[in-house]
Tab-separated table of C-alpha atoms in Angstrom:
chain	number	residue	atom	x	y	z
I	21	UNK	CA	55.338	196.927	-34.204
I	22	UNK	CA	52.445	197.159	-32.155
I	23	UNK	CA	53.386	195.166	-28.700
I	24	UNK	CA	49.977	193.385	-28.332
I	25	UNK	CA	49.647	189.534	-26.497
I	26	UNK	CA	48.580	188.423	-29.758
I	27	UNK	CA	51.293	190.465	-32.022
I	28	UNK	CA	54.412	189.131	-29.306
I	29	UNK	CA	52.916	185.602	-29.785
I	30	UNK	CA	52.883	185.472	-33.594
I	31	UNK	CA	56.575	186.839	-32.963
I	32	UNK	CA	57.554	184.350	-31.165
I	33	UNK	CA	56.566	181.624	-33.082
I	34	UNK	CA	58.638	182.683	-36.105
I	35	UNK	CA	61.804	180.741	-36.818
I	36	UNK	CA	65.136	181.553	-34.647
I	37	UNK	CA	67.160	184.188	-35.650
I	38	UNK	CA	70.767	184.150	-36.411
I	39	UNK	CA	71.601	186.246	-33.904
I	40	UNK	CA	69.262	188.684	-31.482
I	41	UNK	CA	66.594	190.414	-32.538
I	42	UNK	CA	64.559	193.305	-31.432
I	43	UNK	CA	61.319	194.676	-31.434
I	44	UNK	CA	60.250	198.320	-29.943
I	45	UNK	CA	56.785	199.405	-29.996
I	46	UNK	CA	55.154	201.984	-32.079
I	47	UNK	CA	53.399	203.770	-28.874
I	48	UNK	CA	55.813	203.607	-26.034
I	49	UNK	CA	58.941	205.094	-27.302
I	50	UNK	CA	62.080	202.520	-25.408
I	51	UNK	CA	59.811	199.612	-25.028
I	52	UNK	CA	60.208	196.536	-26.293
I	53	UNK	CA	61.377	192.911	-26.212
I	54	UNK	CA	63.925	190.604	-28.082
I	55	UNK	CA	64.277	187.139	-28.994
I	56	UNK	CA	68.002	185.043	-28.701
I	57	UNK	CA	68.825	182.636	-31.269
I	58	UNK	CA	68.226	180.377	-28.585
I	59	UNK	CA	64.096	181.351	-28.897
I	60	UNK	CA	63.835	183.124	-25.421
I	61	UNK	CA	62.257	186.478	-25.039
I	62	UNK	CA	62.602	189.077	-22.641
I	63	UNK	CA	60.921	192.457	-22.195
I	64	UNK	CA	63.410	195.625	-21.832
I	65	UNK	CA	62.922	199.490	-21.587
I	66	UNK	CA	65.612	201.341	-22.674
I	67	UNK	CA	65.997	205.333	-21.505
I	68	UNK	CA	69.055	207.717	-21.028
I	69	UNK	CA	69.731	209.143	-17.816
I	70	UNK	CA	68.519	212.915	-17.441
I	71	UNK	CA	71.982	213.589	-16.466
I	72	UNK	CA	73.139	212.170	-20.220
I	73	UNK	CA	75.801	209.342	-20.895
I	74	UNK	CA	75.063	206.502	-22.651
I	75	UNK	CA	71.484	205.220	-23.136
I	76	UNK	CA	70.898	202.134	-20.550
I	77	UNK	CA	68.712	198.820	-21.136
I	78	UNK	CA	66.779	197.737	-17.877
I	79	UNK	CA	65.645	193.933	-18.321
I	80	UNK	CA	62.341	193.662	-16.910
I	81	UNK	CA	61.170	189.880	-17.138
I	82	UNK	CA	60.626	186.894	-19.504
I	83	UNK	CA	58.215	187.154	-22.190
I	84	UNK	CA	55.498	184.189	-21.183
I	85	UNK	CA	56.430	185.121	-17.532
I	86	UNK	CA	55.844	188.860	-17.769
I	87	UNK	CA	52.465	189.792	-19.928
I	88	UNK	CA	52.708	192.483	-22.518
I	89	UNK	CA	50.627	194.428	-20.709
I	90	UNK	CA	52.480	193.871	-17.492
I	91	UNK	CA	55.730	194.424	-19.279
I	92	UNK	CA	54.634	197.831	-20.584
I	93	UNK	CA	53.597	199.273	-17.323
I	94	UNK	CA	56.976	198.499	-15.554
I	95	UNK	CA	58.768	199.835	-18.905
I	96	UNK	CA	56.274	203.275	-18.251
I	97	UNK	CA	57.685	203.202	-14.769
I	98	UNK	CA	61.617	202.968	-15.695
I	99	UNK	CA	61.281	205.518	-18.594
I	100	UNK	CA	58.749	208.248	-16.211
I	101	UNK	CA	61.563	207.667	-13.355
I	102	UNK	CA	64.637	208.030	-15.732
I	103	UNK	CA	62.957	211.730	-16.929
I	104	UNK	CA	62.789	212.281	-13.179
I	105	UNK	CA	66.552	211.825	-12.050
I	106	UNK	CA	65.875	208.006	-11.390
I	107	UNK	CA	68.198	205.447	-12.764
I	108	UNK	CA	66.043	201.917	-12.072
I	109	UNK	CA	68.768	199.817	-14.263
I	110	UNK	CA	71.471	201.669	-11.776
I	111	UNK	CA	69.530	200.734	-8.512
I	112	UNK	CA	69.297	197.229	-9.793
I	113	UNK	CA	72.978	197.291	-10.238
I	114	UNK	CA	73.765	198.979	-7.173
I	115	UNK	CA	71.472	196.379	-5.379
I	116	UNK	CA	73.797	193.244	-6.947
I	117	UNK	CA	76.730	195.235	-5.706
I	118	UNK	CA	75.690	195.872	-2.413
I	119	UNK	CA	76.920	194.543	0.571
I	120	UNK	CA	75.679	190.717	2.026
I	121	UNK	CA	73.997	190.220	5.660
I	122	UNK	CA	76.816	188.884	6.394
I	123	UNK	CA	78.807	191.691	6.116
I	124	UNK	CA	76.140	194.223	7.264
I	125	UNK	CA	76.122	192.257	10.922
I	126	UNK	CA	80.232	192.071	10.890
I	127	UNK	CA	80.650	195.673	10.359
I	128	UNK	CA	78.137	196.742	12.422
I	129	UNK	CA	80.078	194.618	15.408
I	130	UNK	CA	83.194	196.264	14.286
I	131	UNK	CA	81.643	199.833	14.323
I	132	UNK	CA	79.593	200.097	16.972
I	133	UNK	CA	80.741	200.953	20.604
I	134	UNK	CA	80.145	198.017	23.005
I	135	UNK	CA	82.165	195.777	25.466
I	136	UNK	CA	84.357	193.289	23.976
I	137	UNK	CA	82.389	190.542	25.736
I	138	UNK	CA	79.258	191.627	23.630
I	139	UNK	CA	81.171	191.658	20.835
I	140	UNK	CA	82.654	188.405	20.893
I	141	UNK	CA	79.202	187.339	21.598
I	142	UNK	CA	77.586	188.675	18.589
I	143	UNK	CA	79.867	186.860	16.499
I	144	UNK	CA	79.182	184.109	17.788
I	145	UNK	CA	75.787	184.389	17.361
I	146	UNK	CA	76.246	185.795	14.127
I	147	UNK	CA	78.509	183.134	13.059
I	148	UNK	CA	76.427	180.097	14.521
I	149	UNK	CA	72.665	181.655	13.647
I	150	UNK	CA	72.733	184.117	11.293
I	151	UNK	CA	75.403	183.318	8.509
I	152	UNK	CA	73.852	179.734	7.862
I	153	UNK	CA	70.382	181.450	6.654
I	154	UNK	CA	70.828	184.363	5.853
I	155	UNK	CA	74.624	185.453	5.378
I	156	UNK	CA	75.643	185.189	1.810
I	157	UNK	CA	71.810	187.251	0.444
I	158	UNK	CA	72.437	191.354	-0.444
I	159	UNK	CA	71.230	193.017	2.696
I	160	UNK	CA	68.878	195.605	0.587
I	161	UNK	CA	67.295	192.312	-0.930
I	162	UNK	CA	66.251	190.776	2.245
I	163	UNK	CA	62.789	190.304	3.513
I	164	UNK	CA	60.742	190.169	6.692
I	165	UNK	CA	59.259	186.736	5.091
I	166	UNK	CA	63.575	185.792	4.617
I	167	UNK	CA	63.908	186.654	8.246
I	168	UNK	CA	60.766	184.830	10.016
I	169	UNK	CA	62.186	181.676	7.980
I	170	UNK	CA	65.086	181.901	8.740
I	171	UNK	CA	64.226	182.433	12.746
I	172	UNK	CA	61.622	179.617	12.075
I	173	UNK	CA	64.912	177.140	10.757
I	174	UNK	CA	66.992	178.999	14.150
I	175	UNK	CA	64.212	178.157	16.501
I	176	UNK	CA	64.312	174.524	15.849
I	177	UNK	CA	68.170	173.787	17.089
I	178	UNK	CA	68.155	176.765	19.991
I	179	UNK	CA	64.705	178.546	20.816
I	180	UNK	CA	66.726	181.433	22.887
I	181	UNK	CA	69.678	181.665	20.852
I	182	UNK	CA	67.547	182.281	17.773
I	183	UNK	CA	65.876	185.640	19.630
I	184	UNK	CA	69.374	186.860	20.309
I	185	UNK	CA	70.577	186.774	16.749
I	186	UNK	CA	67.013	188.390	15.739
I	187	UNK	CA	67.588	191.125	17.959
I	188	UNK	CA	71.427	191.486	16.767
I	189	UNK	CA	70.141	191.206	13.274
I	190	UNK	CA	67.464	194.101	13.849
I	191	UNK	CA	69.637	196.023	15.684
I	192	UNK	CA	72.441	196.151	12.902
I	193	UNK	CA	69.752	196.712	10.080
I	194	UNK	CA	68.926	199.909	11.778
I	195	UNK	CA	72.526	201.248	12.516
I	196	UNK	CA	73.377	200.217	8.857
I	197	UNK	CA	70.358	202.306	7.611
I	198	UNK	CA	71.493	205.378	9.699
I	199	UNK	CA	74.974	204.699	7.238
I	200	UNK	CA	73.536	203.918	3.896
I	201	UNK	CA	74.191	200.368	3.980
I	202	UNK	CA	70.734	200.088	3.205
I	203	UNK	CA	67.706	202.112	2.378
I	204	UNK	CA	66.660	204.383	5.579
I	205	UNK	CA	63.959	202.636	8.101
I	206	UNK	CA	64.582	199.692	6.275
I	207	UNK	CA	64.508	196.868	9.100
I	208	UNK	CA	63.267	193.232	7.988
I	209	UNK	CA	63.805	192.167	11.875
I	210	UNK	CA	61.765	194.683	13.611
I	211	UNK	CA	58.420	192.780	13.465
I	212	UNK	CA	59.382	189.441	13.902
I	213	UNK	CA	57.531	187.395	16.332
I	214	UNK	CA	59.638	186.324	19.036
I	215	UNK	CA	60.105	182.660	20.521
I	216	UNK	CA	58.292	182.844	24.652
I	217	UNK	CA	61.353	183.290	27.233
I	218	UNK	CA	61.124	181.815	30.446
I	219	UNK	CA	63.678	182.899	32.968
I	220	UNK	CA	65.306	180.047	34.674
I	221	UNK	CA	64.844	180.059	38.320
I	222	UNK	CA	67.018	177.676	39.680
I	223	UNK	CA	68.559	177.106	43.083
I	224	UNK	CA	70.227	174.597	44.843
I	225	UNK	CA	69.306	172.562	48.221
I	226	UNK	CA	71.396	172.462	51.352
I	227	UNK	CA	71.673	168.617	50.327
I	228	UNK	CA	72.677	169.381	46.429
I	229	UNK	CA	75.213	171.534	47.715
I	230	UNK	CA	76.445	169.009	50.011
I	231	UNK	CA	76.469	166.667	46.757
I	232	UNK	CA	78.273	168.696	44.737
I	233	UNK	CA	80.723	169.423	47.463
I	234	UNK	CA	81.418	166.024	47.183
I	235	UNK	CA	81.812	165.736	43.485
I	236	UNK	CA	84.378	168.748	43.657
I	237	UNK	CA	86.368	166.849	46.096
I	238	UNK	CA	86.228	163.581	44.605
I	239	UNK	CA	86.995	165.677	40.928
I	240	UNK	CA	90.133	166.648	42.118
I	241	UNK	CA	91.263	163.943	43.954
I	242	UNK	CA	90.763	160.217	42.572
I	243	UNK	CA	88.875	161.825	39.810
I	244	UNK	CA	85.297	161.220	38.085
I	245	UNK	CA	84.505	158.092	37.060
I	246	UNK	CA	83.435	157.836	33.435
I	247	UNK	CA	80.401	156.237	32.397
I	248	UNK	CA	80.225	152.466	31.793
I	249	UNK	CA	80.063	151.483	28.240
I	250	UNK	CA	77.866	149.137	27.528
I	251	UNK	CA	79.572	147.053	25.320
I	252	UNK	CA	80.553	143.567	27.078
I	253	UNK	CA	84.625	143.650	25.928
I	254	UNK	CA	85.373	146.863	27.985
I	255	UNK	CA	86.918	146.686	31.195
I	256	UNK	CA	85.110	146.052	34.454
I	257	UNK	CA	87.010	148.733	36.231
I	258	UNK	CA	85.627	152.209	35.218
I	259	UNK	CA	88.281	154.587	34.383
I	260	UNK	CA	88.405	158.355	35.614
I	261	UNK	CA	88.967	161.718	35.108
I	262	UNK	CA	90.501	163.787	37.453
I	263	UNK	CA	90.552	167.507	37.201
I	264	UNK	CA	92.880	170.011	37.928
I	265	UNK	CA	92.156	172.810	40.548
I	266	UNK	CA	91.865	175.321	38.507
I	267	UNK	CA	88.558	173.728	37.263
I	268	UNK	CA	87.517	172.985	40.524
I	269	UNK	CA	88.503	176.415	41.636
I	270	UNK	CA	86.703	178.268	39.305
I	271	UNK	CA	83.177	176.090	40.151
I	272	UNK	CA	83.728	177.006	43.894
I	273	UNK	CA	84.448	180.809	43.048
I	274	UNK	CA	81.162	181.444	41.391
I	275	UNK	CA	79.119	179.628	44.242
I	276	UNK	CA	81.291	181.774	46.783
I	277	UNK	CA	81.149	185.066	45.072
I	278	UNK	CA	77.734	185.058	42.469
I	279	UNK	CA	80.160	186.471	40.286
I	280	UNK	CA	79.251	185.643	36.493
I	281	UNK	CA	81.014	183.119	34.464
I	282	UNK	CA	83.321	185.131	32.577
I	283	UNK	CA	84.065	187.614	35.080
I	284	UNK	CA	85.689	184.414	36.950
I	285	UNK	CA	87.392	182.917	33.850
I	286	UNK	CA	88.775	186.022	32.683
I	287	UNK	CA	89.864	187.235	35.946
I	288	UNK	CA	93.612	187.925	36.351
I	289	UNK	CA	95.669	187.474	39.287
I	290	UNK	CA	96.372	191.340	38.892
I	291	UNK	CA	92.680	192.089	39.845
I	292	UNK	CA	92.909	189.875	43.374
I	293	UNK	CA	93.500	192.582	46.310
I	294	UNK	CA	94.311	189.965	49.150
I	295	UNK	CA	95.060	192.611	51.673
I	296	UNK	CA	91.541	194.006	51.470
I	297	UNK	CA	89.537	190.982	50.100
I	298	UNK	CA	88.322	192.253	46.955
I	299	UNK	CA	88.157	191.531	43.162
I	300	UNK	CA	88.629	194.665	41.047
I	301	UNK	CA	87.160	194.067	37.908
I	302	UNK	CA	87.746	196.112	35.147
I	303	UNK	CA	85.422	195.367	32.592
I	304	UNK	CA	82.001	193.513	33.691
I	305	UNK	CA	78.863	193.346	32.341
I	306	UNK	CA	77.661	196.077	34.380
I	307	UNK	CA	81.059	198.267	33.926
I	308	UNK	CA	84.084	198.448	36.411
I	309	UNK	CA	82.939	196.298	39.492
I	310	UNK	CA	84.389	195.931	42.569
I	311	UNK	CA	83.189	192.490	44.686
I	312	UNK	CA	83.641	191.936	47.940
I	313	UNK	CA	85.125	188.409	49.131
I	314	UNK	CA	83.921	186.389	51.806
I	315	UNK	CA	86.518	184.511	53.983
I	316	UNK	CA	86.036	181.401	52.109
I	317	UNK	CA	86.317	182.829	48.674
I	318	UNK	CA	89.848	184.082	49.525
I	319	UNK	CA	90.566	180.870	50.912
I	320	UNK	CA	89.458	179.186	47.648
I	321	UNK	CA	91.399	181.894	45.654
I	322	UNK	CA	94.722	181.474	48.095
I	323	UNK	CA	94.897	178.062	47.415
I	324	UNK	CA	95.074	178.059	43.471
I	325	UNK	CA	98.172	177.278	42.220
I	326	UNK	CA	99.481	180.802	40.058
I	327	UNK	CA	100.228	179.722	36.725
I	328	UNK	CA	99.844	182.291	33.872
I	329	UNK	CA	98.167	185.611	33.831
I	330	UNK	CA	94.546	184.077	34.662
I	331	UNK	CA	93.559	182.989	38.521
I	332	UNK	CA	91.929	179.894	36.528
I	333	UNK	CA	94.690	178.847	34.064
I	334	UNK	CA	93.884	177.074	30.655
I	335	UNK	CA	95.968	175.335	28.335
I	336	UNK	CA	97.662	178.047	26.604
I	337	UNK	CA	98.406	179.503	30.438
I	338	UNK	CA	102.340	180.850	31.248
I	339	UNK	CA	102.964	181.017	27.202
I	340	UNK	CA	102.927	183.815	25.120
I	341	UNK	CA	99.718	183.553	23.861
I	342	UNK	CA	97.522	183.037	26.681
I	343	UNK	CA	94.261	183.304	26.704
I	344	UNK	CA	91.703	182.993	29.407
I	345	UNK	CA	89.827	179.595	29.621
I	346	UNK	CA	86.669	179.220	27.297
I	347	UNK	CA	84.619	177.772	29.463
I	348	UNK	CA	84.236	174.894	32.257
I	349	UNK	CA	81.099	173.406	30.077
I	350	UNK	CA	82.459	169.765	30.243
I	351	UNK	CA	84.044	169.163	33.501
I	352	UNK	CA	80.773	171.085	34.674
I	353	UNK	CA	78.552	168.375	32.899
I	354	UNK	CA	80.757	165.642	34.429
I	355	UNK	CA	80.882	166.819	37.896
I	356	UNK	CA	77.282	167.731	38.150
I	357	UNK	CA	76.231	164.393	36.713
I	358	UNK	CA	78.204	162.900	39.523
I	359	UNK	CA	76.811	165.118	42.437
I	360	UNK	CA	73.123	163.503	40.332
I	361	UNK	CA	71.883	167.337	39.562
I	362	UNK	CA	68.973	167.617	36.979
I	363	UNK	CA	69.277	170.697	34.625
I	364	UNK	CA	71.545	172.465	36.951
I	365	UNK	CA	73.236	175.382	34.226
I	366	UNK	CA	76.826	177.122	35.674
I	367	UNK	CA	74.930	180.321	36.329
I	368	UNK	CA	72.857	178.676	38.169
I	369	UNK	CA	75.291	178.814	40.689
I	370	UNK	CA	75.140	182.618	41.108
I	371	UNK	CA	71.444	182.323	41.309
I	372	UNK	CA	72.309	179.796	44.388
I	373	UNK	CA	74.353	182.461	46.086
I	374	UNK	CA	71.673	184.973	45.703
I	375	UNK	CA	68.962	182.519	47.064
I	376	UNK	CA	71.209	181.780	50.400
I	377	UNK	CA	71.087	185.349	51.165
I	378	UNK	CA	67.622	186.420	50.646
I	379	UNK	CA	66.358	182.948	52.639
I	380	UNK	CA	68.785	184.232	55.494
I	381	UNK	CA	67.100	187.785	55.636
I	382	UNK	CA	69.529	189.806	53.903
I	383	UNK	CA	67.921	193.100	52.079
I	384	UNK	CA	67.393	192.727	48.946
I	385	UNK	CA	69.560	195.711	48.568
I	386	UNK	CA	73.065	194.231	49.418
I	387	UNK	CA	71.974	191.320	47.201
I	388	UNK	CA	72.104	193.447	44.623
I	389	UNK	CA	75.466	194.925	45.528
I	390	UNK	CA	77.209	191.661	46.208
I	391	UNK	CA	75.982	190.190	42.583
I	392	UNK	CA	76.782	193.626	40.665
I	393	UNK	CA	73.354	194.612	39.858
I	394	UNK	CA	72.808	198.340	37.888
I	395	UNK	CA	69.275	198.102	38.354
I	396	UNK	CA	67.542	196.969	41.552
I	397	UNK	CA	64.779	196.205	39.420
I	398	UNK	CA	66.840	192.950	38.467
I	399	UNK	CA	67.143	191.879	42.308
I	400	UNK	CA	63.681	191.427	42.901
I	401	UNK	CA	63.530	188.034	41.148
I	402	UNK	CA	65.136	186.902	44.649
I	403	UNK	CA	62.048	188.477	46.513
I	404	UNK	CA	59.628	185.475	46.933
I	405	UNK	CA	62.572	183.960	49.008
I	406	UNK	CA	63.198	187.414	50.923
I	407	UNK	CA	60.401	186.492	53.936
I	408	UNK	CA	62.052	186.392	57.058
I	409	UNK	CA	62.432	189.999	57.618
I	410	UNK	CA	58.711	190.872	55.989
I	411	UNK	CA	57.039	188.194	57.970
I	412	UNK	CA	58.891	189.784	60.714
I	413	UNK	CA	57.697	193.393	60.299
I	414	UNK	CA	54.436	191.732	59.668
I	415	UNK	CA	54.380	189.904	63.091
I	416	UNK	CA	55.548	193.763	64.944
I	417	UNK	CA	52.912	195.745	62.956
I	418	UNK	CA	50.172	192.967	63.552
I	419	UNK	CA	50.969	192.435	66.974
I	420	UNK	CA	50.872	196.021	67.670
I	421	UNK	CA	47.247	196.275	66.586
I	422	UNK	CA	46.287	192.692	67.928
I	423	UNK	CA	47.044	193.897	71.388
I	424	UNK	CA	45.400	196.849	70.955
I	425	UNK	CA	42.017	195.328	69.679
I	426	UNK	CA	42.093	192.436	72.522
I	427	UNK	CA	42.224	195.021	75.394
I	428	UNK	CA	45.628	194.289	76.384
């Protein structure tokens, strides 16, 4: 037949057929459409593959969805790129037999050369961020409108954290197009619009250090009391939580060293050099690092009880599957409450250590050396508090030319 709008609607109103039927077009040789006994159409182009084999049927849409004249331009496509090497039907089934975000982001954390603290980052992030949104669509399939919603849904629980996995997910699409995971340049995260960072800036007072001093000692000692419910059958005496040393160890390490969180927590007892006061750290976020330990950090470290592998013990310490301590997130939460700081994060406490220098004139340059930094670029956030010794050289330069200018 002639596959007109008017000669596919006067088929399709004909009774059901006992079984499929088709009908191919007098002008496009492979193009046509067929009706189920069930009364659906669908428009096809059928071609064989310049290479020969067997002739293949590419499905190209519903009949009512797709217009004939709609329908015959994609079939023109299929057949022109079948007599040019291209097999459309096998890229379609390629596509559904392709590999899932999901599985794009894990190997591409698996593959790629990076620090094992990255990496157990990224899976994190891919396994908190990513996989609910995106994980289980083909990775050749997805696109940049996919990706801004799902980073839209991210941004709503964790505003940072949803950046992160857009720049993990961006990153893998282009290793994975280097590979053939997916089509080269393809990259549905490059040009997504990022949430506004601010970078925290937080230090804290002689007086909230004397607080939290306080809170430490009372942690470890009679304990933290818990807060009071509010219901009027619980007891009048608050009860506590007290908490070991090795929590309130590892809080007084990173205000007396700046080091990082997990360079304290994963810090073995193997890396402490008491005879020269240092921490040799094998793996940091900078590289090897080597930190130099002030009087009282030893002190703090000397008096930790060894248990395990770890200088800050967790539960699984002295077995044989230790592992360092996930994090100090609660005790943290309870302690800080108790010493009454507002929005005061862990690493704020290295930003603390950093601040005490700088406002007590030390260069900007051993800042940098004592906290690890690999770019002295990354130092000068501490440079509004580094006056002292500018003011000073401003006072010498100025009173040079004062005196000179007054006559004296």
């Amino acid at each position: 037949m002639k596959i007109t709008a008017d000669t596919v609607a006067e088929a399709m109103k004909t009774a059901l057929p006992n079984k499929t039927k088709f009908y191919f077009d007098d002008d496009l040789a492979g193009f046509g459409f067929y009706r189920t006994t069930t009364g659906t159409g669908t428009w096809f182009a059928e071609f064989r593959p310049v290479a020969g084999g067997s002739k293949r049927r590419l499905k190209l849409g519903r009949v009512g969805t797709l217009k004939a004249n709609e329908a015959r331009e994609a079939a023109r496509k299929a057949i022109a790129n079948a007599a040019l090497g291209k097999d459309l039907a096998k890229d379609r089934s390629d596509e559904r037999a392709s590999g899932t975000v999901k599985q794009l982001v894990e190997d591409y954390i698996a593959g790629k050369e990076m620090k094992e603290s990255s990496r157990s980052f990224y899976r994190i992030t891919l396994k908190t961020h990513i996989e609910p949104h995106l994980g289980t669509m083909k990775a050749v399939a997805v696109t940049r409108v996919d990706v801004q919603r799902a980073h839209s849904k991210m941004s709503k629980k964790a505003r940072y954290s949803a950046n992160r996995a857009m720049a993990l997910l961006s990153a893998a699409f282009v290793w994975g197009s280097k590979r053939g995971y997916v089509p080269e340049g393809m990259n549905p995260a490059a040009a997504i619009e990022r949430n506004k960072e601010e970078s925290r800036q937080v230090y804290l007072t002689e007086d909230e250090m004397i607080r939290l001093g306080e809170a430490l000692r009372e942690a470890e000692t009679i304990g933290i009391p818990h807060k009071p419910s509010e219901s009027k059958h619980a007891a009048k005496e608050k009860n506590r939580t007290i908490y070991g040393p090795h929590v309130t160890g590892g809080i007084r390490l990173l205000m007396l060293t700046g080091c990082r969180l997990r360079e304290v927590l994963n810090l073995r007892w193997t890396e402490y050099d008491s005879k020269r006061g240092l921490l040799l750290l094998p793996d940091s976020k900078t590289g090897k690092k080597t930190v130099v330990l002030s009087e009282a950090a030893q002190a703090a470290l000397d008096g930790l009880p060894r248990v395990g592998v770890y200088v800050i013990a967790g539960q699984s310490a002295a077995t044989d599957k230790e592992k360092p301590r996930a994090d100090l997130k609660k005790p943290w939460a309870a302690i800080a409450g108790r010493a009454r700081l507002t929005d005061v994060h862990l690493h704020d406490l290295r930003h603390t250590f950093a601040s005490v220098g700088a406002g007590d004139g030390m260069s900007l340059l051993t800042i940098g050396k004592l906290l690890g930094h690999a770019d002295a670029a990354t130092t000068q956030r501490y440079a509004h508090l580094h006056v002292d010794p500018t003011r000073a050289a401003a006072n010498a330069i100025a009173g040079k030319i004062a005196d000179a200018i007054s006559g004296k």
